[in-house]
mmCIF file of N, CA and C in Angstrom:
data_model
loop_
_atom_site.group_PDB
_atom_site.id
_atom_site.type_symbol
_atom_site.label_atom_id
_atom_site.label_comp_id
_atom_site.label_asym_id
_atom_site.label_seq_id
_atom_site.Cartn_x
_atom_site.Cartn_y
_atom_site.Cartn_z
ATOM 1 N N MET A 1 0.852 -1.644 0.217
ATOM 2 C CA MET A 1 0.451 0.183 -0.394
ATOM 3 C C MET A 1 0.939 1.307 0.142
ATOM 4 N N ILE A 2 0.532 2.640 -1.186
ATOM 5 C CA ILE A 2 1.540 3.169 -1.019
ATOM 6 C C ILE A 2 0.153 4.012 -0.525
ATOM 7 N N ILE A 3 1.415 5.181 0.637
ATOM 8 C CA ILE A 3 0.969 6.199 1.204
ATOM 9 C C ILE A 3 1.016 7.456 1.172
ATOM 10 N N VAL A 4 -0.191 8.211 0.136
ATOM 11 C CA VAL A 4 0.269 9.611 -0.452
ATOM 12 C C VAL A 4 0.207 10.676 0.347
ATOM 13 N N ASP A 5 0.791 11.593 0.094
ATOM 14 C CA ASP A 5 1.012 12.430 1.396
ATOM 15 C C ASP A 5 -0.639 14.098 1.001
ATOM 16 N N THR A 6 -0.938 14.951 1.294
ATOM 17 C CA THR A 6 -1.827 15.340 0.605
ATOM 18 C C THR A 6 -0.439 16.783 0.991
ATOM 19 N N PRO A 7 -1.161 17.647 -0.046
ATOM 20 C CA PRO A 7 -0.833 18.829 -0.867
ATOM 21 C C PRO A 7 -0.316 19.910 0.312
ATOM 22 N N ALA A 8 -1.572 19.357 1.509
ATOM 23 C CA ALA A 8 0.141 20.587 2.395
ATOM 24 C C ALA A 8 0.729 19.928 3.037
ATOM 25 N N GLN A 9 0.719 18.773 3.810
ATOM 26 C CA GLN A 9 2.064 17.912 4.471
ATOM 27 C C GLN A 9 3.409 17.416 3.607
ATOM 28 N N LEU A 10 2.632 17.065 1.288
ATOM 29 C CA LEU A 10 3.391 18.075 0.612
ATOM 30 C C LEU A 10 4.916 19.037 0.694
ATOM 31 N N GLY A 11 3.996 20.333 1.117
ATOM 32 C CA GLY A 11 3.799 21.408 0.698
ATOM 33 C C GLY A 11 5.028 22.043 2.234
ATOM 34 N N TYR A 12 4.154 21.087 3.270
ATOM 35 C CA TYR A 12 5.579 21.523 4.240
ATOM 36 C C TYR A 12 6.352 20.044 4.221
ATOM 37 N N LYS A 13 6.540 19.695 3.368
ATOM 38 C CA LYS A 13 7.934 18.518 3.753
ATOM 39 C C LYS A 13 8.937 20.094 2.603
ATOM 40 N N ILE A 14 8.390 19.611 1.475
ATOM 41 C CA ILE A 14 8.839 21.316 0.477
ATOM 42 C C ILE A 14 9.669 21.953 1.113
ATOM 43 N N SER A 15 9.275 22.475 1.346
ATOM 44 C CA SER A 15 9.905 23.734 1.907
ATOM 45 C C SER A 15 10.578 23.104 3.364
ATOM 46 N N LYS A 16 10.523 22.617 4.903
ATOM 47 C CA LYS A 16 11.091 22.181 5.920
ATOM 48 C C LYS A 16 12.731 22.067 4.242
ATOM 49 N N LEU A 17 12.887 21.102 3.503
ATOM 50 C CA LEU A 17 14.061 19.909 3.280
ATOM 51 C C LEU A 17 14.432 22.295 2.465
ATOM 52 N N VAL A 18 14.224 22.906 1.433
ATOM 53 C CA VAL A 18 13.547 24.276 1.414
ATOM 54 C C VAL A 18 15.016 25.147 2.391
ATOM 55 N N VAL A 19 14.036 25.282 2.770
ATOM 56 C CA VAL A 19 15.436 25.297 4.367
ATOM 57 C C VAL A 19 17.222 24.549 4.367
ATOM 58 N N SER A 20 16.642 23.106 5.009
ATOM 59 C CA SER A 20 17.536 22.938 5.110
ATOM 60 C C SER A 20 18.348 22.809 4.110
ATOM 61 N N ASP A 21 17.887 22.482 2.592
ATOM 62 C CA ASP A 21 18.603 22.943 1.675
ATOM 63 C C ASP A 21 19.524 24.174 1.295
ATOM 64 N N LEU A 22 19.477 25.250 1.819
ATOM 65 C CA LEU A 22 19.807 26.640 1.918
ATOM 66 C C LEU A 22 20.659 26.196 3.050
ATOM 67 N N LYS A 23 20.039 25.712 3.815
ATOM 68 C CA LYS A 23 21.781 26.372 5.188
ATOM 69 C C LYS A 23 22.747 25.365 4.453
ATOM 70 N N ALA A 24 22.482 23.953 4.163
ATOM 71 C CA ALA A 24 23.454 23.586 3.154
ATOM 72 C C ALA A 24 24.383 23.332 2.453
ATOM 73 N N ALA A 25 23.280 24.646 1.439
ATOM 74 C CA ALA A 25 24.145 25.468 0.249
ATOM 75 C C ALA A 25 24.990 26.999 0.757
ATOM 76 N N ARG A 26 25.193 26.865 2.035
ATOM 77 C CA ARG A 26 26.246 27.995 2.640
ATOM 78 C C ARG A 26 27.541 27.180 3.082
ATOM 79 N N GLN A 27 27.093 25.780 3.075
ATOM 80 C CA GLN A 27 28.022 24.850 3.227
ATOM 81 C C GLN A 27 28.396 24.376 2.465
ATOM 82 N N LEU A 28 27.664 23.714 2.216
ATOM 83 C CA LEU A 28 27.801 22.142 0.723
ATOM 84 C C LEU A 28 28.715 23.925 -1.270
ATOM 85 N N ASN A 29 27.735 23.340 -0.831
ATOM 86 C CA ASN A 29 27.918 24.159 -3.019
ATOM 87 C C ASN A 29 26.438 24.087 -3.235
ATOM 88 N N LEU A 30 25.841 26.166 -3.814
ATOM 89 C CA LEU A 30 24.479 26.615 -3.720
ATOM 90 C C LEU A 30 24.140 25.000 -4.863
ATOM 91 N N THR A 31 24.905 25.377 -5.718
ATOM 92 C CA THR A 31 24.616 24.441 -6.949
ATOM 93 C C THR A 31 23.328 22.736 -6.683
ATOM 94 N N ARG A 32 24.531 22.307 -5.682
ATOM 95 C CA ARG A 32 22.870 21.208 -5.137
ATOM 96 C C ARG A 32 22.194 21.944 -4.438
ATOM 97 N N ALA A 33 21.672 21.920 -4.079
ATOM 98 C CA ALA A 33 20.572 22.267 -3.081
ATOM 99 C C ALA A 33 19.789 22.655 -4.466
ATOM 100 N N PHE A 34 19.526 23.709 -5.387
ATOM 101 C CA PHE A 34 18.600 23.688 -5.967
ATOM 102 C C PHE A 34 19.200 22.744 -7.172
ATOM 103 N N LEU A 35 19.544 21.965 -7.707
ATOM 104 C CA LEU A 35 19.224 20.758 -7.704
ATOM 105 C C LEU A 35 18.662 19.709 -7.729
ATOM 106 N N ARG A 36 19.069 20.171 -6.511
ATOM 107 C CA ARG A 36 18.117 18.722 -4.950
ATOM 108 C C ARG A 36 16.199 19.785 -5.126
ATOM 109 N N LEU A 37 16.015 20.510 -4.980
ATOM 110 C CA LEU A 37 14.829 21.545 -4.714
ATOM 111 C C LEU A 37 14.069 21.041 -6.238
ATOM 112 N N GLY A 38 14.868 21.671 -7.540
ATOM 113 C CA GLY A 38 14.224 21.483 -8.144
ATOM 114 C C GLY A 38 13.963 19.269 -8.453
ATOM 115 N N PHE A 39 15.022 18.771 -8.037
ATOM 116 C CA PHE A 39 14.387 17.423 -8.285
ATOM 117 C C PHE A 39 12.910 17.614 -7.561
ATOM 118 N N LEU A 40 12.929 17.768 -6.639
ATOM 119 C CA LEU A 40 11.360 17.040 -5.633
ATOM 120 C C LEU A 40 11.030 18.387 -6.494
ATOM 121 N N ILE A 41 10.624 19.348 -5.944
ATOM 122 C CA ILE A 41 9.192 19.791 -7.272
ATOM 123 C C ILE A 41 9.688 19.405 -8.751
ATOM 124 N N MET A 42 9.719 18.370 -9.842
ATOM 125 C CA MET A 42 9.978 17.600 -9.920
ATOM 126 C C MET A 42 9.296 15.966 -9.951
ATOM 127 N N LEU A 43 9.705 16.104 -8.663
ATOM 128 C CA LEU A 43 8.977 14.978 -8.065
ATOM 129 C C LEU A 43 7.255 15.316 -7.606
ATOM 130 N N GLU A 44 7.025 15.850 -6.827
ATOM 131 C CA GLU A 44 5.672 16.167 -6.544
ATOM 132 C C GLU A 44 4.656 16.760 -7.933
ATOM 133 N N ASN A 45 5.123 17.012 -9.090
ATOM 134 C CA ASN A 45 4.418 17.179 -10.644
ATOM 135 C C ASN A 45 4.300 15.154 -11.381
ATOM 136 N N VAL A 46 4.887 14.234 -10.563
ATOM 137 C CA VAL A 46 4.979 13.247 -10.912
ATOM 138 C C VAL A 46 3.744 12.191 -10.688
ATOM 139 N N ASP A 47 2.418 12.097 -11.468
ATOM 140 C CA ASP A 47 2.404 11.227 -11.012
ATOM 141 C C ASP A 47 1.773 10.069 -11.128
ATOM 142 N N MET A 48 1.290 9.026 -9.486
ATOM 143 C CA MET A 48 2.178 7.980 -8.697
ATOM 144 C C MET A 48 2.312 7.088 -9.805
ATOM 145 N N ASN A 49 1.846 6.578 -11.075
ATOM 146 C CA ASN A 49 1.358 5.331 -11.827
ATOM 147 C C ASN A 49 3.194 5.241 -12.474
ATOM 148 N N ILE A 50 3.278 7.028 -13.151
ATOM 149 C CA ILE A 50 4.549 6.494 -13.356
ATOM 150 C C ILE A 50 5.139 6.499 -12.124
ATOM 151 N N LEU A 51 6.015 6.768 -11.111
ATOM 152 C CA LEU A 51 7.039 7.142 -10.994
ATOM 153 C C LEU A 51 6.846 5.364 -9.936
ATOM 154 N N ILE A 52 6.024 5.002 -9.882
ATOM 155 C CA ILE A 52 5.787 3.421 -10.045
ATOM 156 C C ILE A 52 6.720 2.518 -11.033
ATOM 157 N N ALA A 53 6.130 2.532 -11.889
ATOM 158 C CA ALA A 53 6.107 2.330 -13.298
ATOM 159 C C ALA A 53 7.835 2.828 -13.974
ATOM 160 N N VAL A 54 8.379 4.175 -12.553
ATOM 161 C CA VAL A 54 10.036 3.829 -13.439
ATOM 162 C C VAL A 54 10.562 2.862 -12.042
ATOM 163 N N VAL A 55 10.029 3.210 -11.273
ATOM 164 C CA VAL A 55 10.369 2.477 -9.740
ATOM 165 C C VAL A 55 10.697 0.065 -10.166
ATOM 166 N N GLY A 56 9.831 0.764 -10.605
ATOM 167 C CA GLY A 56 9.339 -0.982 -11.688
ATOM 168 C C GLY A 56 10.692 -1.507 -12.462
ATOM 169 N N LEU A 57 11.098 -0.326 -13.398
ATOM 170 C CA LEU A 57 11.520 -0.111 -14.743
ATOM 171 C C LEU A 57 12.833 -0.574 -14.159
ATOM 172 N N PHE A 58 13.561 0.517 -13.437
ATOM 173 C CA PHE A 58 14.914 0.081 -12.230
ATOM 174 C C PHE A 58 14.977 -1.110 -11.494
ATOM 175 N N ALA A 59 14.032 -1.913 -11.103
ATOM 176 C CA ALA A 59 14.618 -2.520 -10.325
ATOM 177 C C ALA A 59 14.538 -3.287 -10.891
ATOM 178 N N THR A 60 13.391 -4.503 -12.341
ATOM 179 C CA THR A 60 14.238 -5.083 -13.375
ATOM 180 C C THR A 60 15.272 -5.113 -13.296
ATOM 181 N N PHE A 61 15.529 -3.786 -14.668
ATOM 182 C CA PHE A 61 17.320 -3.673 -14.709
ATOM 183 C C PHE A 61 18.008 -4.270 -13.449
ATOM 184 N N ALA A 62 18.106 -3.625 -12.547
ATOM 185 C CA ALA A 62 18.639 -4.614 -11.417
ATOM 186 C C ALA A 62 18.521 -6.200 -11.437
ATOM 187 N N VAL A 63 17.457 -6.328 -11.756
ATOM 188 C CA VAL A 63 17.354 -7.888 -11.693
ATOM 189 C C VAL A 63 18.368 -8.582 -12.618
ATOM 190 N N GLN A 64 17.598 -7.685 -13.170
ATOM 191 C CA GLN A 64 18.475 -9.023 -14.726
ATOM 192 C C GLN A 64 20.509 -8.617 -14.455
ATOM 193 N N LEU A 65 20.892 -7.165 -14.267
ATOM 194 C CA LEU A 65 21.846 -7.554 -13.680
ATOM 195 C C LEU A 65 22.661 -7.449 -12.964
ATOM 196 N N ILE A 66 21.976 -8.831 -12.330
ATOM 197 C CA ILE A 66 21.962 -9.056 -11.285
ATOM 198 C C ILE A 66 21.874 -11.255 -11.870
ATOM 199 N N GLY A 67 21.637 -10.319 -12.243
ATOM 200 C CA GLY A 67 21.248 -12.480 -13.063
ATOM 201 C C GLY A 67 21.969 -12.846 -14.360
ATOM 202 N N LEU A 68 22.438 -11.382 -14.901
ATOM 203 C CA LEU A 68 24.067 -11.358 -15.755
ATOM 204 C C LEU A 68 25.587 -11.427 -14.849
ATOM 205 N N GLY A 69 25.476 -11.125 -14.289
ATOM 206 C CA GLY A 69 26.273 -11.111 -13.083
ATOM 207 C C GLY A 69 26.851 -12.563 -12.873
ATOM 208 N N LYS A 70 26.041 -12.942 -12.581
ATOM 209 C CA LYS A 70 25.127 -14.875 -12.194
ATOM 210 C C LYS A 70 26.418 -16.073 -13.289
ATOM 211 N N ILE A 71 25.632 -15.289 -14.713
ATOM 212 C CA ILE A 71 25.440 -15.766 -15.382
ATOM 213 C C ILE A 71 26.756 -15.619 -16.447
ATOM 214 N N TYR A 72 27.371 -14.365 -15.493
ATOM 215 C CA TYR A 72 28.614 -13.959 -15.615
ATOM 216 C C TYR A 72 29.907 -14.867 -14.706
ATOM 217 N N GLY A 73 29.310 -15.214 -13.527
ATOM 218 C CA GLY A 73 30.329 -16.308 -12.829
ATOM 219 C C GLY A 73 30.823 -17.692 -12.708
ATOM 220 N N MET A 74 29.027 -18.174 -12.983
ATOM 221 C CA MET A 74 29.754 -19.584 -13.751
ATOM 222 C C MET A 74 30.647 -19.629 -15.272
ATOM 223 N N ILE A 75 29.994 -18.368 -15.591
ATOM 224 C CA ILE A 75 30.736 -18.923 -17.062
ATOM 225 C C ILE A 75 32.428 -19.135 -17.050
ATOM 226 N N SER A 76 32.911 -17.627 -16.061
ATOM 227 C CA SER A 76 34.137 -17.927 -15.572
ATOM 228 C C SER A 76 34.626 -18.798 -14.728
ATOM 229 N N SER A 77 33.887 -19.131 -13.733
ATOM 230 C CA SER A 77 34.342 -20.674 -12.707
ATOM 231 C C SER A 77 34.447 -21.775 -14.521
ATOM 232 N N LYS A 78 33.811 -22.053 -14.730
ATOM 233 C CA LYS A 78 33.711 -23.203 -15.966
ATOM 234 C C LYS A 78 34.946 -23.148 -16.088
ATOM 235 N N LEU A 79 35.435 -20.975 -16.828
ATOM 236 C CA LEU A 79 36.620 -21.540 -17.398
ATOM 237 C C LEU A 79 37.441 -21.693 -16.970
ATOM 238 N N SER A 80 38.044 -21.092 -15.573
ATOM 239 C CA SER A 80 38.316 -21.277 -14.465
ATOM 240 C C SER A 80 39.648 -22.687 -14.655
ATOM 241 N N VAL A 81 38.043 -23.775 -14.155
ATOM 242 C CA VAL A 81 38.022 -24.711 -14.134
ATOM 243 C C VAL A 81 39.148 -26.632 -15.520
ATOM 244 N N HIS A 82 38.341 -25.237 -16.779
ATOM 245 C CA HIS A 82 39.215 -26.178 -17.655
ATOM 246 C C HIS A 82 40.495 -25.680 -18.260
ATOM 247 N N ASP A 83 41.097 -23.861 -17.480
ATOM 248 C CA ASP A 83 42.236 -24.163 -17.619
ATOM 249 C C ASP A 83 43.091 -25.071 -16.535
ATOM 250 N N GLU A 84 42.279 -24.975 -15.554
ATOM 251 C CA GLU A 84 43.085 -26.011 -14.170
ATOM 252 C C GLU A 84 43.142 -27.273 -15.386
ATOM 253 N N GLN A 85 42.357 -27.745 -15.419
ATOM 254 C CA GLN A 85 42.015 -29.185 -16.531
ATOM 255 C C GLN A 85 43.076 -28.575 -17.010
ATOM 256 N N HIS A 86 43.215 -28.075 -17.936
ATOM 257 C CA HIS A 86 44.540 -27.557 -18.757
ATOM 258 C C HIS A 86 45.274 -28.393 -18.752
ATOM 259 N N ILE A 87 45.735 -27.674 -18.088
ATOM 260 C CA ILE A 87 47.407 -26.977 -17.311
ATOM 261 C C ILE A 87 48.246 -28.333 -17.096
ATOM 262 N N ARG A 88 46.548 -29.577 -16.067
ATOM 263 C CA ARG A 88 47.132 -30.500 -15.465
ATOM 264 C C ARG A 88 47.989 -31.433 -16.277
ATOM 265 N N HIS A 89 45.959 -31.650 -17.540
ATOM 266 C CA HIS A 89 46.221 -32.344 -19.278
ATOM 267 C C HIS A 89 48.507 -31.781 -19.756
ATOM 268 N N GLN A 90 48.341 -30.448 -19.613
ATOM 269 C CA GLN A 90 49.882 -29.990 -20.623
ATOM 270 C C GLN A 90 50.834 -30.522 -19.899
ATOM 271 N N THR A 91 50.497 -30.680 -18.265
ATOM 272 C CA THR A 91 52.126 -31.221 -17.475
ATOM 273 C C THR A 91 52.119 -32.993 -18.134
ATOM 274 N N ARG A 92 50.956 -33.814 -18.267
ATOM 275 C CA ARG A 92 50.793 -34.830 -18.385
ATOM 276 C C ARG A 92 51.607 -35.137 -19.376
ATOM 277 N N LEU A 93 51.510 -34.555 -20.525
ATOM 278 C CA LEU A 93 52.135 -34.653 -21.919
ATOM 279 C C LEU A 93 53.956 -34.286 -21.440
ATOM 280 N N ASP A 94 53.606 -33.621 -20.670
ATOM 281 C CA ASP A 94 55.067 -33.335 -21.088
ATOM 282 C C ASP A 94 55.868 -33.695 -19.332
ATOM 283 N N GLU A 95 55.047 -34.712 -18.548
ATOM 284 C CA GLU A 95 56.614 -35.971 -17.677
ATOM 285 C C GLU A 95 56.229 -36.646 -19.028
ATOM 286 N N HIS A 96 54.721 -37.219 -19.878
ATOM 287 C CA HIS A 96 55.356 -38.746 -20.130
ATOM 288 C C HIS A 96 55.832 -38.232 -21.695
ATOM 289 N N ALA A 97 56.104 -37.304 -22.285
ATOM 290 C CA ALA A 97 57.478 -36.744 -23.225
ATOM 291 C C ALA A 97 59.036 -36.722 -22.753
ATOM 292 N N SER A 98 59.112 -36.836 -22.157
ATOM 293 C CA SER A 98 60.956 -37.145 -20.859
ATOM 294 C C SER A 98 60.926 -37.693 -20.520
ATOM 295 N N ILE A 99 59.287 -38.951 -20.268
ATOM 296 C CA ILE A 99 59.894 -40.837 -19.878
ATOM 297 C C ILE A 99 59.713 -41.338 -21.684
ATOM 298 N N ILE A 100 59.750 -40.460 -23.156
ATOM 299 C CA ILE A 100 59.515 -41.081 -23.797
ATOM 300 C C ILE A 100 60.732 -40.582 -23.864
ATOM 301 N N SER A 101 61.889 -39.414 -24.180
ATOM 302 C CA SER A 101 62.796 -39.134 -24.613
ATOM 303 C C SER A 101 63.404 -40.118 -23.583
ATOM 304 N N GLN A 102 63.598 -40.642 -22.868
ATOM 305 C CA GLN A 102 64.882 -40.930 -21.437
ATOM 306 C C GLN A 102 64.633 -42.660 -22.469
ATOM 307 N N HIS A 103 63.643 -42.878 -22.385
ATOM 308 C CA HIS A 103 63.387 -44.544 -22.903
ATOM 309 C C HIS A 103 63.629 -44.603 -24.602
ATOM 310 N N ASP A 104 64.023 -43.087 -25.334
ATOM 311 C CA ASP A 104 64.959 -42.746 -26.360
ATOM 312 C C ASP A 104 65.540 -43.271 -26.433
ATOM 313 N N ARG A 105 66.317 -42.197 -24.773
ATOM 314 C CA ARG A 105 67.857 -42.601 -24.880
ATOM 315 C C ARG A 105 68.555 -43.549 -24.805
ATOM 316 N N ASP A 106 67.578 -44.521 -23.950
ATOM 317 C CA ASP A 106 68.151 -46.489 -23.487
ATOM 318 C C ASP A 106 68.083 -46.760 -24.159
ATOM 319 N N ILE A 107 67.342 -47.110 -25.249
ATOM 320 C CA ILE A 107 67.434 -47.237 -26.480
ATOM 321 C C ILE A 107 68.471 -46.576 -28.106
ATOM 322 N N ALA A 108 69.028 -45.847 -27.215
ATOM 323 C CA ALA A 108 69.817 -46.040 -28.198
ATOM 324 C C ALA A 108 70.586 -46.277 -28.362
ATOM 325 N N VAL A 109 71.528 -46.013 -26.371
ATOM 326 C CA VAL A 109 72.924 -46.247 -25.977
ATOM 327 C C VAL A 109 72.757 -48.119 -25.586
ATOM 328 N N LEU A 110 71.431 -49.056 -25.554
ATOM 329 C CA LEU A 110 71.656 -50.326 -26.719
ATOM 330 C C LEU A 110 71.685 -50.340 -28.001
ATOM 331 N N THR A 111 71.350 -50.069 -28.564
ATOM 332 C CA THR A 111 71.341 -50.166 -29.350
ATOM 333 C C THR A 111 72.294 -50.490 -30.288
ATOM 334 N N ASP A 112 73.668 -48.510 -29.269
ATOM 335 C CA ASP A 112 74.550 -49.071 -29.849
ATOM 336 C C ASP A 112 76.084 -49.865 -29.264
ATOM 337 N N ARG A 113 75.630 -50.387 -28.205
ATOM 338 C CA ARG A 113 76.115 -51.640 -27.459
ATOM 339 C C ARG A 113 75.706 -52.860 -27.819
ATOM 340 N N GLN A 114 75.179 -53.127 -29.223
ATOM 341 C CA GLN A 114 74.815 -54.618 -30.206
ATOM 342 C C GLN A 114 75.194 -54.321 -31.230
ATOM 343 N N VAL A 115 75.473 -53.271 -31.591
ATOM 344 C CA VAL A 115 76.415 -53.065 -32.791
ATOM 345 C C VAL A 115 77.220 -53.165 -32.332
ATOM 346 N N ARG A 116 78.448 -52.364 -31.697
ATOM 347 C CA ARG A 116 79.801 -52.379 -31.013
ATOM 348 C C ARG A 116 80.283 -53.342 -30.749
ATOM 349 N N GLY A 117 78.719 -54.502 -30.098
ATOM 350 C CA GLY A 117 78.891 -56.196 -29.896
ATOM 351 C C GLY A 117 79.672 -56.323 -28.051
ATOM 352 N N ASP A 118 79.593 -55.159 -27.934
ATOM 353 C CA ASP A 118 80.184 -54.995 -26.081
ATOM 354 C C ASP A 118 79.111 -55.947 -25.483
ATOM 355 N N GLY A 119 80.353 -56.862 -24.040
ATOM 356 C CA GLY A 119 80.084 -57.513 -23.477
ATOM 357 C C GLY A 119 78.592 -57.394 -21.994
ATOM 358 N N THR A 120 77.699 -56.527 -23.399
ATOM 359 C CA THR A 120 76.134 -56.244 -22.153
ATOM 360 C C THR A 120 75.077 -57.186 -22.337
ATOM 361 N N ASN A 121 74.569 -57.953 -21.926
ATOM 362 C CA ASN A 121 73.654 -58.673 -21.226
ATOM 363 C C ASN A 121 72.450 -58.057 -22.353
ATOM 364 N N GLY A 122 72.337 -58.168 -23.235
ATOM 365 C CA GLY A 122 70.922 -57.450 -22.711
ATOM 366 C C GLY A 122 70.325 -57.360 -24.111
#
C-alpha cells in the first residue's frame, strides 16, 4: 500500500527541505541545493503511476544485471576449471614426453652397444 501525502503535507515537507537545502548550500555548494530542490519539485508533479512504473523499470533492470552477473560468474568459473584441467593435461604430456625421451636414449645406448658388440647381457 502506498501512502500519499496531502498537498499541505507535501508543501510543508518541501518548505522544510528548502530551508535545510539553503543551509546546506551555505556549507557545501549552491548548485547542489538547487538541483535537489528542482528534483523535489519535479517529483511533486509526477503521477504516482509513472513513479511506480519508473521504480519498477529500475528494479527490473537491477535484477537483470544481477542475473547477468551470475551467468558471467558461472562462465568464468567454468573457464577457470577448464584452464586447470588444461594445465594438468599439459603437465602430464610433458611428463610423458620426458619419459619417452629417456626411453629413446636408453634404446639408443642399447642399440649402440649391440652394434659394437659390447659384452652386455641385454
